[in-house]
């Protein structure tokens, strides 16, 4: 059986010739969540002036780097929150609770684990996202953030 799809959304086991499963759908969902949060395409290419060649930059890898822990717990939390704020789609400005976005990034990066058995099932993912929605609504009530949605057709 030949599997067709956009490579950036395909789970590693599918690329290696494995069969479609619920866990491969979880992987694709994780990529979509990271794409929505960051406003970035799943993979983009940039020119490395030193090596004089193009290199691919994955939204999955950049999300993992943003969440990566280094240093003491207190320093790291503040630094990580800063990285999260910088990574999130700039069109959102500061109209979001950073802690909730960080937790959503954690859920999404678990969805894109290389090993299919380490990914959560969609019931678990849906439950976590529902809790995060409630947290963000509570945040919006506290700060009285505008909840209007704007759509930009500008290129990313």
mmCIF file of C-alpha atoms in Angstrom:
data_model
loop_
_atom_site.group_PDB
_atom_site.id
_atom_site.type_symbol
_atom_site.label_atom_id
_atom_site.label_comp_id
_atom_site.label_asym_id
_atom_site.label_seq_id
_atom_site.Cartn_x
_atom_site.Cartn_y
_atom_site.Cartn_z
ATOM 1 C CA UNK A 1 0.000 0.000 0.000
ATOM 2 C CA UNK A 2 1.327 3.405 -0.947
ATOM 3 C CA UNK A 3 0.667 6.192 1.537
ATOM 4 C CA UNK A 4 0.131 9.667 0.165
ATOM 5 C CA UNK A 5 0.189 12.837 2.177
ATOM 6 C CA UNK A 6 2.149 15.927 2.980
ATOM 7 C CA UNK A 7 5.493 14.704 4.258
ATOM 8 C CA UNK A 8 5.729 17.258 7.062
ATOM 9 C CA UNK A 9 2.614 15.798 8.694
ATOM 10 C CA UNK A 10 3.579 12.146 8.273
ATOM 11 C CA UNK A 11 4.673 10.249 11.357
ATOM 12 C CA UNK A 12 8.198 8.788 11.238
ATOM 13 C CA UNK A 13 6.842 5.235 11.138
ATOM 14 C CA UNK A 14 4.879 6.046 7.954
ATOM 15 C CA UNK A 15 7.931 7.529 6.276
ATOM 16 C CA UNK A 16 9.820 4.354 7.198
ATOM 17 C CA UNK A 17 7.158 2.258 5.444
ATOM 18 C CA UNK A 18 4.916 1.413 8.410
ATOM 19 C CA UNK A 19 1.154 1.330 8.350
ATOM 20 C CA UNK A 20 -1.346 4.032 9.195
ATOM 21 C CA UNK A 21 -2.620 4.003 12.766
ATOM 22 C CA UNK A 22 -4.371 6.242 15.246
ATOM 23 C CA UNK A 23 -0.951 7.225 16.559
ATOM 24 C CA UNK A 24 0.083 8.485 13.120
ATOM 25 C CA UNK A 25 -3.015 10.713 13.211
ATOM 26 C CA UNK A 26 -1.959 11.950 16.663
ATOM 27 C CA UNK A 27 1.414 12.910 15.173
ATOM 28 C CA UNK A 28 -0.216 14.933 12.383
ATOM 29 C CA UNK A 29 -2.504 16.636 14.904
ATOM 30 C CA UNK A 30 0.512 17.653 16.990
ATOM 31 C CA UNK A 31 2.144 19.240 13.947
ATOM 32 C CA UNK A 32 -1.056 21.179 13.197
ATOM 33 C CA UNK A 33 -1.242 22.472 16.791
ATOM 34 C CA UNK A 34 2.388 23.664 16.662
ATOM 35 C CA UNK A 35 1.731 25.267 13.295
ATOM 36 C CA UNK A 36 -1.298 27.139 14.678
ATOM 37 C CA UNK A 37 0.531 28.367 17.775
ATOM 38 C CA UNK A 38 3.631 29.541 15.944
ATOM 39 C CA UNK A 39 2.111 30.760 12.698
ATOM 40 C CA UNK A 40 4.929 28.890 10.943
ATOM 41 C CA UNK A 41 4.818 26.250 8.253
ATOM 42 C CA UNK A 42 5.719 22.729 9.416
ATOM 43 C CA UNK A 43 9.067 22.955 7.623
ATOM 44 C CA UNK A 44 10.754 25.955 6.102
ATOM 45 C CA UNK A 45 14.112 26.352 4.449
ATOM 46 C CA UNK A 46 16.745 28.963 5.165
ATOM 47 C CA UNK A 47 20.106 29.601 3.598
ATOM 48 C CA UNK A 48 23.143 28.947 5.796
ATOM 49 C CA UNK A 49 25.671 31.550 4.661
ATOM 50 C CA UNK A 50 28.590 29.754 6.316
ATOM 51 C CA UNK A 51 27.979 26.362 4.691
ATOM 52 C CA UNK A 52 26.459 27.987 1.587
ATOM 53 C CA UNK A 53 23.521 25.607 1.481
ATOM 54 C CA UNK A 54 19.877 25.465 2.423
ATOM 55 C CA UNK A 55 18.844 23.767 5.632
ATOM 56 C CA UNK A 56 15.398 22.744 6.775
ATOM 57 C CA UNK A 57 13.918 24.151 9.963
ATOM 58 C CA UNK A 58 11.102 22.117 11.495
ATOM 59 C CA UNK A 59 8.365 23.648 13.650
ATOM 60 C CA UNK A 60 8.580 20.464 15.756
ATOM 61 C CA UNK A 61 12.294 20.935 16.445
ATOM 62 C CA UNK A 62 11.980 24.638 17.179
ATOM 63 C CA UNK A 63 9.142 23.918 19.645
ATOM 64 C CA UNK A 64 11.319 21.346 21.408
ATOM 65 C CA UNK A 65 14.160 23.872 21.644
ATOM 66 C CA UNK A 66 11.829 26.506 23.098
ATOM 67 C CA UNK A 67 10.651 24.088 25.809
ATOM 68 C CA UNK A 68 14.120 22.706 26.551
ATOM 69 C CA UNK A 69 15.121 23.109 30.211
ATOM 70 C CA UNK A 70 18.530 24.545 31.072
ATOM 71 C CA UNK A 71 19.823 26.118 34.284
ATOM 72 C CA UNK A 72 18.094 26.506 37.648
ATOM 73 C CA UNK A 73 14.333 26.058 37.932
ATOM 74 C CA UNK A 74 13.516 29.718 38.651
ATOM 75 C CA UNK A 75 15.805 31.131 35.971
ATOM 76 C CA UNK A 76 14.664 28.550 33.490
ATOM 77 C CA UNK A 77 10.950 29.186 33.980
ATOM 78 C CA UNK A 78 11.314 32.908 33.274
ATOM 79 C CA UNK A 79 13.644 32.264 30.340
ATOM 80 C CA UNK A 80 11.372 29.551 28.889
ATOM 81 C CA UNK A 81 8.305 31.816 29.158
ATOM 82 C CA UNK A 82 10.250 34.501 27.307
ATOM 83 C CA UNK A 83 11.164 32.003 24.558
ATOM 84 C CA UNK A 84 7.530 30.842 24.334
ATOM 85 C CA UNK A 85 6.305 34.436 23.980
ATOM 86 C CA UNK A 86 8.857 35.063 21.196
ATOM 87 C CA UNK A 87 8.004 31.805 19.404
ATOM 88 C CA UNK A 88 4.239 32.307 19.333
ATOM 89 C CA UNK A 89 2.760 33.876 16.199
ATOM 90 C CA UNK A 90 3.463 37.602 16.537
ATOM 91 C CA UNK A 91 0.019 38.410 15.134
ATOM 92 C CA UNK A 92 -1.408 37.243 18.470
ATOM 93 C CA UNK A 93 0.562 39.983 20.234
ATOM 94 C CA UNK A 94 0.190 39.384 23.980
ATOM 95 C CA UNK A 95 -3.449 38.339 23.827
ATOM 96 C CA UNK A 96 -2.808 34.907 25.324
ATOM 97 C CA UNK A 97 -1.799 33.364 28.657
ATOM 98 C CA UNK A 98 1.820 32.273 28.223
ATOM 99 C CA UNK A 99 1.474 29.457 30.788
ATOM 100 C CA UNK A 100 -1.444 27.948 28.849
ATOM 101 C CA UNK A 101 0.377 28.185 25.525
ATOM 102 C CA UNK A 102 3.410 26.543 27.099
ATOM 103 C CA UNK A 103 1.234 23.664 28.359
ATOM 104 C CA UNK A 104 -0.364 23.348 24.913
ATOM 105 C CA UNK A 105 3.111 23.190 23.372
ATOM 106 C CA UNK A 106 3.974 20.365 25.785
ATOM 107 C CA UNK A 107 0.833 18.461 24.723
ATOM 108 C CA UNK A 108 1.676 19.020 21.048
ATOM 109 C CA UNK A 109 5.320 17.947 21.432
ATOM 110 C CA UNK A 110 4.154 14.749 23.111
ATOM 111 C CA UNK A 111 1.908 14.141 20.108
ATOM 112 C CA UNK A 112 4.946 14.357 17.814
ATOM 113 C CA UNK A 113 7.149 11.922 19.736
ATOM 114 C CA UNK A 114 9.333 9.915 17.359
ATOM 115 C CA UNK A 115 8.205 6.634 18.916
ATOM 116 C CA UNK A 116 4.484 6.005 18.309
ATOM 117 C CA UNK A 117 4.050 4.163 21.620
ATOM 118 C CA UNK A 118 5.141 7.303 23.516
ATOM 119 C CA UNK A 119 2.378 9.454 22.001
ATOM 120 C CA UNK A 120 -0.849 10.028 23.957
ATOM 121 C CA UNK A 121 -4.159 8.858 22.541
ATOM 122 C CA UNK A 122 -6.584 11.468 21.215
ATOM 123 C CA UNK A 123 -8.938 11.080 24.181
ATOM 124 C CA UNK A 124 -6.128 12.175 26.491
ATOM 125 C CA UNK A 125 -5.140 14.995 24.135
ATOM 126 C CA UNK A 126 -8.733 16.252 23.874
ATOM 127 C CA UNK A 127 -9.099 16.208 27.662
ATOM 128 C CA UNK A 128 -5.906 18.209 28.160
ATOM 129 C CA UNK A 129 -6.859 20.739 25.507
ATOM 130 C CA UNK A 130 -10.314 21.146 27.093
ATOM 131 C CA UNK A 131 -8.677 21.922 30.449
ATOM 132 C CA UNK A 132 -6.386 24.438 28.769
ATOM 133 C CA UNK A 133 -9.387 26.107 27.141
ATOM 134 C CA UNK A 134 -10.954 26.569 30.576
ATOM 135 C CA UNK A 135 -7.678 27.981 31.932
ATOM 136 C CA UNK A 136 -7.468 30.456 29.069
ATOM 137 C CA UNK A 137 -11.079 31.553 29.606
ATOM 138 C CA UNK A 138 -10.309 32.156 33.291
ATOM 139 C CA UNK A 139 -7.247 34.184 32.272
ATOM 140 C CA UNK A 140 -9.331 36.236 29.816
ATOM 141 C CA UNK A 141 -11.863 36.985 32.552
ATOM 142 C CA UNK A 142 -9.113 38.117 34.936
ATOM 143 C CA UNK A 143 -7.430 40.421 32.443
ATOM 144 C CA UNK A 144 -10.563 41.256 30.474
ATOM 145 C CA UNK A 145 -8.729 40.465 27.269
ATOM 146 C CA UNK A 146 -10.623 41.171 24.062
ATOM 147 C CA UNK A 147 -11.833 37.950 22.528
ATOM 148 C CA UNK A 148 -12.375 39.265 19.028
ATOM 149 C CA UNK A 149 -10.776 37.139 16.378
ATOM 150 C CA UNK A 150 -8.960 38.759 13.508
ATOM 151 C CA UNK A 151 -7.841 37.091 10.355
ATOM 152 C CA UNK A 152 -4.775 38.166 8.461
ATOM 153 C CA UNK A 153 -4.187 37.151 4.894
ATOM 154 C CA UNK A 154 -0.674 38.547 4.982
ATOM 155 C CA UNK A 155 2.093 36.080 4.163
ATOM 156 C CA UNK A 156 3.865 34.552 7.139
#
